[in-house]
Amino acid sequence: MATDALRAQVAAKWQESFARLNQNEPGIVGLLNFSRAWNIARESIRPRGLNEPDPSTRYDKSTFQASFELLNKCRRLPMLLESFLEDMRREFPVIREEVERYTLEYERTSNTSFILDLVFRLLEWYKRWLPMQELGATLHSAFVLSFQTHLFSALTPTFVRGFKELCASTLPSTDPELDGPVPNVEMWQAFETIGLLDRYENIIASVGYEHIEAHVVTTCTGQWSEPMLGQLRKWMTDKVVPWMLLMYARNATTADDARAMLQNVGSRFDFHMAKTLCDLRTKEIFDIIIDFPDSSGALQDLKECLHRVDQRASLVHTLRKSNRKRLLHPGADTRLILTQYVATIKCLRLIDPPGVLLFKVADPIRRYLRYRPDTIRCIVSNLVGDDDSGDSLVDESEPIQALQQTELEDYTDPNWEPEPVDAGPDFRANKPSDVISTLVSIYDSKDLFVKELQVLLAQRLLAITDDNTEKVEKERRNIEILKIRFGEAALQVCEVMLKDMTDSKRIDGHVQSQKASVIHPTIISKIFWPMLEATGIIMPGQFRTFQEEYTKEFSAFKPDKKLRWLPHLGTVHLELHLEDRTVKVDVPPLEAAFIELFSQQDIWTMDALIAQVGSSVDRTAALKALLTWVDLGVLKEQTENTFKLLEVAETVATGAREPRGVTTSAVELPSAPSVQQQQAEQMRVYWKFIEGMLTNLGSLSIDRIQTMLKLAPGYDQTVEQLGIFMEAARHEELVVVRDGMWKLTPK
C-alpha cells in the first residue's frame, strides 16, 4: 500500500513538472521550446573571453527577453543564476592570471602605471561579463557581488601597496611652485565601477591624511611668528579639495551638491589637519615657550587646535616631560628656570585662559623651585633690579598691584562660571592672576621674601662706597614700589634701614665738622638691620687711630649710643708710595690691614700677620688677601707662607709679570709654584663637585660649571681662577675640552 501511494505521488509531481515545462503544448513541443530558451539564456550570459564574439550577433534582444520570460514561467531562473555563477567561478582563473602578471611587473619596476593598466584591464573584464540590464536587477546584483568577491580574493598585498602609491601620485605636490598632475577622471570611475573605492576607502583616505601631514610638517615646523592655520586651510581649499571632488563628488552637478557630498569627509580631513598641527606644536611647545613672545602665532594655532582636537592631556604630558629633561636638573641656573616658568605662565594663559593647563604643568616646577636654595634671592633680586642677566621676570607694561590672595567662590556673582571639567580639586586655590603673585605663592608665606628683601637691601646699601645720594634714592623708589606689592607693614624695617642711611650721612657730617677724618663709616641700627657676620679683625696702625678718634667724636655727639666697628665690611682707598712707583687701589679692610703692617717691616709670615690682625681670621681669607698684593706686584712670596714687600718692582725676562697661576720656572718667578700649590689645594676640595657634574650632565661650559659651583658652601673663586684649575686638570688628563665644552676624559 505504501509503495503504491509513493509511486502515485511521484507520478503526480512528474506530471506537474512536465506540464509546467511543456506549457500545455501538444506532445513535447513545449519541452523543446524550453530547451531552446535555456540554451539561448545560458549563451547570452556565459562569461566570455575578451576576444570572443558577442552573443548579440546571433540573437536579438527580443529573443533573449522571450527566452528569459519562458524560463521565468517555468520557475527555472534560480537554476540559471546558479549555473551562471558557477561558470564565473570556473572562468575566473583567467582574470587571476592577469592580476598576477601586472602585479609582478609593478613589483619588479615599482612603476604605478602597471597598477593603472591592471585596473583598466579589470574594467574590461567586468564590462565583458556584465549581463544586459534588460535581464533584471537580480542577475546584475548577483554578478557584481560574485565578481568583486572573486576579484578581492585575487588581489595581493603588493597590489594594495601599488594602489596606494597610485592614489598618492594623483595628489598635488607639497611644493607650491610645482603644478599638480592632470586629474584622471576615468581612473576614479574605474575604481568605482569595479568596487575599489568602497573596498579601499580607508587606504585612499590615509593617502590624503599622509599628504596633509607632510605638508603641515614641511610648512609649519619652526614657523612660530605668525598663525599658520589660515594658510593651511587655504591650501586645503586650493589643492586638496579638487582631489577630494574626484574621489567623493564626481557625480555632483552643482556646487551645492558637491558641498553636500564633501561635508562629512571634508570635516574629517580638516580635523586631521588640525590634529597634525596640534601634534607638531605640542612637540615644539618647550622651544615655543623659550621663544615667547616671538612665538605668539604658534600659540594662537595651538589654542584653536585644542578647541577642535581634545589633546590637552597630551600637551600637559609632553611639556612636563620636556621640563624634567631640559629644565628641572642641577645644571640649569635658577634664573633660567624662573624665566622659563614665567614664560610658561604667559604662554599657557594665552592657550587656556582659565588656567587648568598651567596648574597641571606648573606643579613640578613650583615644587622644584621651592627646594632650590637661591630661588627667593633670584626673585627678589629681579624685583629690585639687581639681576645681572638682563631678563626681567616682570613685564614693564604690567600694572603694579598688591599680591593676590586666594578668594572663596562667590556663587552670587552673575559672571560666575563653573570650573572646567578637567580641573583638579585644588585648581581654584592656586590661580593668582599676576606673575609676581604666582612666584610668591611658590612658598606658603610672603615673610620669606620680605626677609630676603631686607638682606638684599642691606647688601646694596652697604655697597654704596661714596657720597652717592642717587643710589640711595633709587633704593627708596624700589621700596615704595614693593610696598604696593607686599604692603606698608611688611616693609617697615626697610624704611628704618633707609632712614639709617640718611641719619648716617648727617651724623658723619657733624663728626667731620668737629674733627676731619679720612674715614666715613655707615652707621646703622643693630636691631633693625639683618644679622651681619662679625669677625675679630683688629685694624692696625693708623687705621686703629682713625677709628678711635671717630668713636670719641661720635660718643660726644650721641652719648646714649655705642659705636661697634665692623672692619671686615667696607672698602679702603689706598695710595702706596713705594721707591719706584705709586700704587692706587681700592681694597677690602683685611688687605688694607695686612699692607699697613708691612709699613713696620718688609717681611712677614702669614701666621704673624694673622696674629696681628686677629687670630679669628680664616687662613683662606688671609691667603686670598695676600695674593691680592702679589697680583698687584706689591708683595712676593719668598718661601712658603712668607711674604716680602717689593719697594722696587720685579720683572720677568720678558719685561712683564706673569699672571698668577701660570706655570713658570724657579728662576723667573720663584714664588709662583708655592702660590699655585695653595690655590690647587683650595680648588681640590671642589673637584668632587665638578666630577659629579660632568658625570651626570656630560659636557658643560666653564660658565655653567662656575654657576653650579657657586651653590657649594664657601666657594669664592672667579671664573678665571676656575679656568686655570680646569686647564691644570686637563694637563693631568682628568678632563678634555672641545669647542668650549668640558667633559671627563673617557676611560
XYZ file of C-alpha atoms in Angstrom:
747
model
C 0.000 0.000 0.000
C 2.791 2.423 0.934
C 4.705 1.678 -2.272
C 1.661 2.320 -4.455
C 0.981 5.634 -2.720
C 4.615 6.753 -3.194
C 4.514 5.840 -6.870
C 1.306 7.780 -7.294
C 2.827 10.837 -5.569
C 5.981 10.775 -7.704
C 3.926 10.334 -10.846
C 1.775 13.332 -9.916
C 4.832 15.501 -9.320
C 6.399 14.390 -12.582
C 3.259 15.183 -14.495
C 3.055 18.614 -12.818
C 6.665 19.457 -13.719
C 6.274 18.174 -17.255
C 3.115 20.215 -17.735
C 4.904 23.340 -16.422
C 7.845 22.813 -18.780
C 5.703 21.755 -21.753
C 3.361 24.734 -21.273
C 0.312 22.638 -22.182
C 1.625 22.227 -25.709
C 0.811 19.040 -27.704
C 3.359 16.275 -27.373
C 6.780 17.589 -26.293
C 6.698 20.830 -28.279
C 6.738 22.920 -25.113
C 9.656 20.942 -23.702
C 11.638 21.525 -26.889
C 10.872 25.263 -26.660
C 12.099 25.288 -23.017
C 15.313 23.528 -24.005
C 15.957 26.085 -26.751
C 15.240 29.009 -24.372
C 17.595 27.544 -21.759
C 20.446 27.269 -24.259
C 19.902 30.840 -25.546
C 19.787 32.259 -21.994
C 22.950 30.447 -20.891
C 24.750 31.512 -24.050
C 23.777 35.135 -23.549
C 25.165 35.373 -20.010
C 28.086 32.952 -20.274
C 31.438 34.565 -19.206
C 33.437 35.064 -22.381
C 36.986 35.915 -23.235
C 37.808 39.424 -24.375
C 38.297 38.204 -27.953
C 35.163 36.018 -28.240
C 32.244 37.347 -30.357
C 29.299 38.934 -28.601
C 26.098 36.744 -28.494
C 24.079 39.673 -29.780
C 25.457 38.914 -33.224
C 23.436 35.659 -33.259
C 20.258 36.706 -31.457
C 18.449 39.985 -30.992
C 17.312 41.380 -27.638
C 13.689 40.271 -28.145
C 14.863 36.658 -28.439
C 16.847 36.974 -25.190
C 13.903 38.518 -23.384
C 11.486 35.881 -24.677
C 13.840 33.134 -23.532
C 14.136 34.609 -20.015
C 10.355 35.092 -19.816
C 9.822 31.431 -20.684
C 12.374 30.323 -18.062
C 10.703 32.575 -15.526
C 7.303 30.980 -16.244
C 8.898 27.591 -15.799
C 10.484 28.745 -12.499
C 13.979 27.959 -13.699
C 15.677 31.372 -13.312
C 17.282 30.406 -9.947
C 18.873 27.403 -11.640
C 20.079 29.668 -14.464
C 21.612 32.056 -11.928
C 23.404 29.213 -10.145
C 24.731 27.971 -13.450
C 25.944 31.476 -14.349
C 27.759 31.923 -11.031
C 29.388 28.514 -11.391
C 30.578 29.461 -14.887
C 32.113 32.666 -13.451
C 33.937 30.686 -10.763
C 35.269 28.293 -13.385
C 36.461 31.065 -15.725
C 37.882 33.495 -13.117
C 41.422 31.976 -13.079
C 41.943 33.801 -16.378
C 41.489 37.128 -14.575
C 43.612 35.915 -11.669
C 46.473 35.294 -14.085
C 46.110 38.861 -15.394
C 46.293 40.206 -11.838
C 49.439 38.218 -11.082
C 51.142 39.291 -14.304
C 50.569 43.019 -13.826
C 51.390 42.824 -10.111
C 54.710 41.139 -10.816
C 55.593 43.873 -13.309
C 54.848 46.528 -10.701
C 56.861 44.686 -8.067
C 59.784 44.482 -10.481
C 59.738 48.138 -11.595
C 57.821 49.973 -8.827
C 56.019 51.775 -11.657
C 52.411 52.536 -10.743
C 51.426 52.642 -14.429
C 51.197 48.832 -14.297
C 48.643 49.114 -11.488
C 46.675 51.617 -13.542
C 46.809 49.319 -16.583
C 45.604 46.450 -14.416
C 42.650 48.493 -13.197
C 41.567 49.298 -16.740
C 42.110 45.641 -17.706
C 39.850 44.541 -14.846
C 37.298 47.073 -16.033
C 37.319 45.423 -19.464
C 36.663 42.011 -17.936
C 33.930 43.479 -15.772
C 32.129 45.015 -18.702
C 32.655 41.877 -20.795
C 30.993 39.619 -18.233
C 28.289 42.092 -17.144
C 24.803 40.788 -18.118
C 22.445 43.022 -20.090
C 20.451 45.337 -17.867
C 17.272 44.183 -19.592
C 17.727 40.838 -17.837
C 16.829 42.379 -14.483
C 18.389 43.779 -11.325
C 18.609 40.407 -9.568
C 21.008 38.980 -12.101
C 23.017 42.215 -12.161
C 23.405 42.352 -8.372
C 24.414 38.716 -8.181
C 27.061 39.275 -10.851
C 28.559 42.355 -9.140
C 28.750 40.604 -5.799
C 30.310 37.450 -7.243
C 32.785 39.337 -9.459
C 34.010 41.541 -6.608
C 34.271 38.581 -4.239
C 36.491 36.645 -6.647
C 38.474 39.781 -7.552
C 39.234 40.884 -3.989
C 40.375 37.372 -3.121
C 42.826 37.557 -6.036
C 44.338 40.968 -5.138
C 47.636 40.625 -3.241
C 49.237 42.967 -0.671
C 51.559 44.103 -3.443
C 48.549 45.379 -5.377
C 47.302 47.217 -2.283
C 50.682 48.931 -1.894
C 50.754 49.881 -5.567
C 47.147 51.081 -5.396
C 48.059 53.382 -2.511
C 51.040 54.777 -4.435
C 48.846 55.270 -7.485
C 46.343 57.291 -5.453
C 49.175 59.309 -3.893
C 50.520 60.169 -7.356
C 47.256 61.951 -8.143
C 47.737 64.439 -5.272
C 49.251 67.894 -5.854
C 52.883 68.403 -4.895
C 53.700 69.901 -1.482
C 55.925 72.365 -3.345
C 53.684 75.357 -4.200
C 55.844 76.199 -7.228
C 55.119 72.852 -8.902
C 51.889 72.107 -10.746
C 49.880 69.063 -9.729
C 49.108 66.096 -12.015
C 46.309 66.279 -14.564
C 43.101 64.850 -12.998
C 42.337 61.356 -14.333
C 38.549 61.115 -14.105
C 38.433 57.780 -15.948
C 40.676 56.195 -13.328
C 38.371 57.167 -10.469
C 35.340 55.997 -12.436
C 37.057 52.650 -12.977
C 37.776 52.430 -9.238
C 34.108 52.988 -8.517
C 32.836 50.567 -11.183
C 34.832 47.550 -10.058
C 34.350 48.357 -6.355
C 37.846 49.528 -5.398
C 36.585 52.800 -3.911
C 34.399 51.074 -1.359
C 36.891 48.285 -0.736
C 39.902 50.566 -0.119
C 38.175 53.687 1.179
C 40.385 53.761 4.278
C 43.554 53.432 2.209
C 42.526 56.292 -0.068
C 41.701 58.437 2.958
C 45.087 57.576 4.520
C 46.749 58.874 1.343
C 45.075 62.226 1.888
C 45.950 62.213 5.582
C 49.616 61.485 4.918
C 49.747 64.212 2.282
C 48.306 66.699 4.758
C 50.762 65.579 7.431
C 53.732 66.018 5.095
C 52.601 69.493 4.086
C 51.966 70.605 7.675
C 55.355 69.362 8.879
C 57.201 70.893 5.905
C 55.419 74.228 6.093
C 54.938 74.803 9.812
C 57.960 73.317 11.580
C 59.769 76.142 13.359
C 57.402 78.780 11.927
C 56.037 80.356 15.105
C 55.823 84.080 14.467
C 52.507 84.013 12.566
C 49.407 81.783 12.765
C 49.568 79.035 10.128
C 46.086 77.541 10.421
C 44.515 80.022 7.986
C 47.221 79.364 5.386
C 46.753 75.617 5.777
C 43.004 75.863 5.235
C 43.554 77.973 2.113
C 45.984 75.327 0.842
C 43.370 72.663 1.542
C 40.788 74.593 -0.467
C 43.126 75.185 -3.406
C 44.941 71.850 -3.568
C 43.220 69.071 -1.643
C 39.522 69.829 -2.238
C 39.807 69.385 -6.063
C 41.334 65.951 -5.386
C 38.514 65.152 -2.968
C 35.957 66.109 -5.620
C 37.310 63.419 -7.940
C 37.034 60.803 -5.246
C 33.866 61.730 -3.395
C 31.828 64.097 -5.595
C 32.443 63.165 -9.233
C 28.733 62.925 -9.962
C 27.850 66.319 -8.490
C 26.105 68.583 -10.966
C 26.073 71.773 -8.895
C 28.277 73.406 -6.268
C 25.644 72.758 -3.608
C 25.610 69.069 -4.468
C 29.405 68.913 -4.234
C 29.371 70.769 -0.905
C 26.811 68.363 0.496
C 28.797 65.335 -0.695
C 32.037 66.659 0.823
C 30.570 67.826 4.115
C 31.384 64.743 6.165
C 34.664 63.790 4.526
C 35.798 67.430 4.430
C 35.194 67.701 8.139
C 37.345 64.606 8.727
C 40.196 65.997 6.632
C 40.048 69.381 8.390
C 40.076 67.583 11.741
C 43.154 65.614 10.710
C 44.925 68.791 9.607
C 44.161 70.416 12.978
C 45.326 67.291 14.802
C 48.590 67.167 12.839
C 49.311 70.832 13.565
C 48.386 70.283 17.207
C 50.787 67.320 17.420
C 53.566 69.400 15.851
C 53.049 72.371 18.172
C 52.825 70.031 21.168
C 56.157 68.524 20.193
C 57.679 72.028 19.864
C 55.992 73.544 22.925
C 59.130 73.846 25.085
C 61.022 75.772 22.396
C 57.915 77.823 21.602
C 57.830 78.961 25.237
C 61.538 79.825 25.106
C 60.923 81.977 22.024
C 57.913 83.812 23.529
C 56.671 86.481 22.707
C 58.018 85.994 19.171
C 56.129 82.678 19.037
C 52.660 84.138 19.664
C 51.400 82.916 16.275
C 52.117 79.281 17.167
C 50.287 79.718 20.471
C 47.195 81.044 18.664
C 47.241 77.993 16.385
C 47.603 75.681 19.361
C 44.711 77.347 21.163
C 42.399 76.939 18.160
C 43.521 73.356 17.524
C 42.878 72.360 21.139
C 39.287 73.576 20.756
C 38.922 71.196 17.807
C 41.129 68.317 18.974
C 40.973 67.041 22.539
C 44.709 66.732 23.206
C 45.065 68.803 26.351
C 46.333 65.818 28.337
C 48.980 65.126 25.682
C 50.149 68.746 25.814
C 50.486 68.599 29.601
C 52.353 65.288 29.478
C 54.768 66.476 26.756
C 55.560 69.787 28.451
C 56.084 68.174 31.848
C 58.394 65.604 30.293
C 60.391 68.326 28.485
C 60.653 70.355 31.684
C 62.025 67.374 33.600
C 64.571 66.632 30.896
C 65.692 70.127 29.897
C 64.898 72.399 32.835
C 64.499 70.762 36.232
C 68.016 69.479 36.790
C 71.093 70.724 38.697
C 72.748 72.025 35.539
C 70.053 74.667 34.968
C 70.578 78.060 36.587
C 67.779 79.155 38.923
C 67.327 82.405 36.975
C 66.853 80.362 33.808
C 64.248 78.161 35.481
C 62.368 81.210 36.765
C 62.492 82.882 33.352
C 61.140 79.742 31.680
C 58.472 79.399 34.366
C 57.281 82.972 33.817
C 57.223 82.404 30.043
C 55.245 79.194 30.645
C 52.722 81.148 32.699
C 52.214 83.707 29.932
C 52.041 81.148 27.127
C 49.629 78.752 28.799
C 47.337 81.614 29.785
C 47.105 82.519 26.106
C 46.270 78.920 25.218
C 43.967 78.248 28.173
C 42.719 81.410 29.960
C 41.025 79.510 32.833
C 44.475 78.219 33.819
C 43.853 74.467 34.045
C 46.813 73.592 31.817
C 49.061 75.975 33.751
C 48.012 74.430 37.056
C 48.941 70.939 35.846
C 52.223 71.935 34.192
C 53.442 74.332 36.885
C 53.193 71.986 39.853
C 56.533 70.137 39.258
C 58.310 73.438 38.531
C 56.992 75.037 41.711
C 57.969 72.036 43.838
C 61.482 72.027 42.332
C 61.959 75.779 42.852
C 60.717 75.516 46.429
C 63.722 73.364 47.336
C 66.308 75.390 45.438
C 68.266 77.448 47.992
C 68.606 80.578 45.848
C 65.065 80.817 44.420
C 63.898 83.553 46.779
C 67.059 85.581 46.240
C 66.707 85.364 42.459
C 63.075 86.517 42.594
C 63.825 89.367 44.972
C 66.930 90.435 43.009
C 64.815 90.665 39.899
C 62.138 92.664 41.704
C 64.618 95.318 42.841
C 66.506 95.397 39.531
C 69.641 93.692 40.859
C 69.644 90.854 38.320
C 72.680 90.992 36.027
C 71.183 88.598 33.490
C 69.099 91.356 31.884
C 65.964 89.162 31.747
C 63.198 90.693 33.837
C 60.605 88.364 35.293
C 58.097 91.229 35.417
C 56.656 92.773 32.284
C 57.174 96.538 32.466
C 53.763 97.068 30.866
C 52.095 95.019 33.597
C 50.495 97.271 36.231
C 51.928 97.120 39.744
C 49.405 95.607 42.120
C 49.236 94.061 45.550
C 49.890 90.376 45.983
C 46.681 88.482 45.365
C 45.366 86.021 47.881
C 43.097 83.071 47.257
C 39.443 84.051 47.341
C 36.408 81.900 48.096
C 33.927 81.215 45.336
C 31.202 83.843 45.040
C 28.262 81.884 43.671
C 26.049 85.001 43.698
C 28.252 86.648 41.076
C 26.257 86.805 37.799
C 29.519 86.289 35.879
C 30.491 83.184 37.853
C 31.480 80.232 35.732
C 31.946 76.617 36.820
C 35.397 75.093 36.798
C 36.441 73.300 33.593
C 35.725 69.591 33.523
C 39.439 68.686 33.595
C 40.278 70.961 36.545
C 41.794 69.368 39.632
C 40.341 69.602 43.147
C 42.825 72.347 44.187
C 42.511 74.309 40.982
C 40.861 77.442 42.396
C 43.214 77.634 45.347
C 46.235 78.098 43.104
C 45.187 80.583 40.471
C 46.558 84.085 41.173
C 46.389 86.194 38.051
C 49.594 88.268 38.024
C 53.083 86.814 37.610
C 54.571 88.144 40.855
C 51.733 86.707 42.923
C 52.300 83.370 41.203
C 56.018 83.422 42.007
C 55.473 84.426 45.624
C 52.825 81.720 46.010
C 55.546 79.093 45.450
C 56.062 79.432 49.197
C 53.413 79.303 51.872
C 54.263 82.727 53.282
C 55.492 86.014 51.875
C 57.573 86.574 55.031
C 60.471 84.711 53.411
C 60.504 87.257 50.591
C 60.315 90.180 52.995
C 63.303 88.884 54.942
C 65.251 88.343 51.751
C 64.336 91.880 50.687
C 65.819 93.156 53.935
C 69.042 91.197 53.429
C 69.385 92.275 49.802
C 68.657 95.910 50.663
C 71.281 95.786 53.415
C 73.860 94.459 50.972
C 73.042 97.094 48.388
C 73.101 99.944 50.893
C 76.364 98.819 52.444
C 77.871 98.541 48.962
C 77.469 102.295 48.440
C 81.060 103.435 48.976
C 80.832 107.105 48.053
C 78.534 110.008 48.789
C 76.048 108.873 46.173
C 72.558 110.041 47.070
C 71.190 108.825 43.731
C 71.769 105.181 44.671
C 70.003 105.674 47.989
C 67.087 107.365 46.248
C 66.922 104.501 43.769
C 66.616 102.052 46.641
C 63.947 104.236 48.203
C 61.924 104.178 44.961
C 62.253 100.402 44.813
C 60.920 100.081 48.347
C 57.971 102.342 47.534
C 57.083 100.087 44.596
C 57.463 96.969 46.693
C 55.170 98.454 49.338
C 52.369 98.245 46.789
C 53.011 94.546 46.364
C 53.848 93.471 49.935
C 52.104 96.149 51.987
C 53.331 99.010 54.192
C 53.658 96.975 57.374
C 55.834 94.275 55.818
C 58.485 96.779 54.715
C 58.714 98.981 57.814
C 62.131 97.534 58.610
C 63.331 98.540 55.143
C 62.118 102.066 55.853
C 64.238 102.124 59.017
C 67.270 100.937 57.039
C 66.831 103.754 54.524
C 66.389 106.240 57.359
C 69.643 104.964 58.889
C 71.441 105.811 55.648
C 70.144 109.391 55.815
C 70.940 109.686 59.531
C 74.389 108.179 58.957
C 75.217 110.884 56.439
C 74.012 113.551 58.850
C 75.998 112.115 61.779
C 79.140 111.765 59.660
C 78.754 115.353 58.568
C 78.592 116.503 62.196
C 81.639 114.418 63.207
C 83.613 115.687 60.235
C 82.728 119.250 61.208
C 84.141 118.675 64.699
C 87.275 116.890 63.538
C 88.032 115.983 59.931
C 88.680 112.315 59.335
C 89.589 110.206 56.345
C 87.045 107.538 57.269
C 83.338 107.869 56.504
C 81.511 104.975 58.172
C 77.941 103.930 57.561
C 76.207 103.928 60.943
C 73.275 101.528 61.205
C 70.814 100.335 63.862
C 71.707 96.908 65.185
C 68.117 95.931 65.974
C 66.535 96.632 62.582
C 69.263 95.507 60.204
C 69.777 91.843 59.310
C 72.331 89.972 61.372
C 75.717 90.933 59.940
C 78.560 88.489 60.245
C 81.080 89.705 62.801
C 84.800 88.992 62.669
C 87.595 89.639 65.088
C 89.692 91.782 62.738
C 91.711 94.427 64.553
C 92.797 97.212 62.244
C 96.446 98.041 62.945
C 98.432 101.250 62.878
C 96.843 104.399 61.565
C 93.534 102.665 60.891
C 93.060 101.941 64.591
C 93.897 105.594 65.380
C 91.299 106.827 62.905
C 88.670 104.531 64.404
C 89.393 105.643 67.989
C 89.237 109.326 67.073
C 85.965 108.875 65.220
C 84.474 106.857 68.089
C 85.371 109.649 70.537
C 83.627 112.320 68.479
C 80.593 110.074 67.916
C 80.219 109.392 71.636
C 80.332 113.120 72.296
C 77.524 113.667 69.780
C 75.482 110.599 70.741
C 76.326 109.834 74.383
C 73.454 107.302 74.628
C 74.745 105.275 71.696
C 77.691 102.922 71.440
C 79.621 102.531 68.214
C 80.760 98.994 67.301
C 83.001 98.706 64.277
C 82.622 96.010 61.624
C 86.032 96.333 59.981
C 85.525 93.428 57.595
C 82.836 95.443 55.744
C 83.568 98.379 53.547
C 86.302 99.490 51.162
C 89.588 101.278 51.744
C 91.137 103.569 49.138
C 94.923 103.387 49.443
C 97.850 105.162 47.870
C 101.062 103.203 48.419
C 104.182 105.290 47.887
C 106.992 102.881 47.062
C 110.532 103.719 45.917
C 109.863 103.462 42.189
C 106.100 103.807 41.916
C 102.812 104.777 43.494
C 100.003 102.216 43.657
C 96.413 103.459 43.934
C 93.871 100.784 44.719
C 90.528 100.144 46.442
C 90.716 97.027 48.615
C 88.757 95.334 51.426
C 89.793 96.134 55.028
C 91.727 92.883 55.551
C 94.016 93.636 52.596
C 94.480 97.159 53.938
C 95.331 95.818 57.404
C 97.979 93.466 56.040
C 99.695 96.085 53.885
C 99.654 98.504 56.838
C 101.738 96.004 58.817
C 104.302 95.934 56.007
C 104.947 99.592 56.753
C 106.509 98.397 60.010
C 108.764 95.716 58.477
C 109.323 94.334 54.983
C 108.989 90.607 55.646
C 106.108 88.821 57.372
C 104.919 85.274 57.689
C 101.242 84.637 57.208
C 100.872 83.351 60.780
C 102.442 86.533 62.165
C 100.141 88.706 60.100
C 97.079 86.797 61.308
C 98.247 87.185 64.916
C 98.483 90.964 64.446
C 95.007 91.460 62.952
C 93.182 88.810 64.992
C 93.563 85.074 65.399
C 89.960 84.506 64.267
C 90.862 85.411 60.685
C 90.459 82.409 58.391
C 93.677 81.254 56.743
C 91.949 81.000 53.389
C 90.778 84.622 53.623
C 94.253 85.683 54.735
C 95.865 83.890 51.771
C 93.396 85.480 49.379
C 94.191 88.944 50.810
C 97.931 88.428 50.451
C 97.577 87.079 46.922
C 95.801 90.313 46.004
C 99.008 92.213 46.743
C 101.056 89.532 44.964
C 98.910 90.075 41.872
C 99.484 93.815 42.116
C 103.255 93.307 42.346
C 103.471 94.854 45.818
C 104.357 91.606 47.614
C 106.061 88.417 46.655
C 106.240 85.065 48.375
C 109.841 84.344 49.289
C 109.255 80.960 50.827
C 106.092 79.078 51.654
C 103.751 81.436 53.594
C 106.460 84.108 53.890
C 105.886 87.384 52.035
C 108.169 90.333 51.331
C 107.374 93.952 50.408
C 108.701 94.940 46.962
C 109.822 98.546 47.226
C 111.220 98.150 43.711
C 109.089 96.237 41.258
C 110.468 92.972 39.976
C 110.078 91.949 36.320
C 110.431 88.654 34.483
C 112.729 88.149 31.484
C 110.032 89.203 29.015
C 109.586 92.541 30.734
C 106.093 91.767 32.042
C 104.982 89.962 35.191
C 103.429 86.563 34.646
C 99.789 86.320 35.748
C 99.240 84.315 38.918
C 98.523 80.628 38.270
C 100.646 80.267 35.110
C 103.486 77.775 35.463
C 106.923 79.463 35.297
C 110.470 78.439 36.102
C 112.005 78.999 39.524
C 114.484 81.500 38.103
C 111.856 83.754 36.570
C 109.361 83.764 39.435
C 110.370 81.721 42.474
C 107.154 82.490 44.349
C 104.803 81.184 41.660
C 104.988 77.442 42.412
C 104.130 77.916 46.071
C 101.202 80.163 45.249
C 99.936 77.591 42.750
C 100.149 74.894 45.395
C 97.997 76.966 47.744
C 95.395 77.596 45.060
C 95.394 73.966 43.919
C 94.855 72.810 47.484
C 91.903 75.195 47.798
C 90.336 74.086 44.497
C 90.923 70.373 45.116
C 88.085 70.489 47.636
C 85.648 71.310 44.814
C 86.946 68.742 42.316
C 84.413 66.169 43.538
C 81.625 68.669 42.777
C 82.990 69.216 39.257
C 83.484 65.493 38.687
C 79.902 64.782 39.753
C 78.524 67.487 37.418
C 80.403 66.180 34.384
C 79.446 62.581 35.219
C 75.722 63.349 35.445
C 75.341 66.098 32.835
C 78.001 65.290 30.246
C 79.621 68.317 28.599
C 79.403 71.711 30.332
C 80.779 75.153 29.577
C 83.060 76.892 32.057
C 80.324 79.440 32.843
C 77.827 76.675 33.665
C 80.357 74.957 35.959
C 81.044 78.280 37.701
C 77.303 78.889 38.181
C 76.775 75.489 39.761
C 79.867 75.750 41.981
C 78.516 78.978 43.457
C 75.903 76.819 45.152
C 78.660 74.970 47.019
C 79.386 76.314 50.529
C 82.454 78.530 50.794
C 83.173 78.747 47.078
C 84.540 82.201 46.157
C 86.730 81.632 43.112
C 86.392 83.710 39.952
C 85.671 82.161 36.579
C 89.259 82.968 35.533
C 90.641 81.032 38.521
C 88.312 78.155 37.715
C 89.563 78.209 34.131
C 93.168 77.922 35.328
C 92.227 74.990 37.530
C 90.400 73.256 34.669
C 93.451 73.714 32.441
C 95.578 72.093 35.131
C 93.097 69.208 35.310
C 93.319 68.889 31.525
C 97.108 68.630 31.713
C 96.626 65.820 34.221
C 94.273 64.148 31.668
C 91.300 64.308 34.033
C 89.159 66.308 31.598
C 89.099 67.222 27.912
C 87.732 70.350 26.242
C 86.285 70.849 22.779
C 84.579 73.984 21.454
C 84.493 75.413 24.957
C 82.687 72.371 26.418
C 84.406 70.420 29.208
C 83.858 66.726 29.888
C 85.584 63.906 31.734
C 88.340 62.040 29.934
C 86.889 58.771 28.569
C 88.216 55.760 30.436
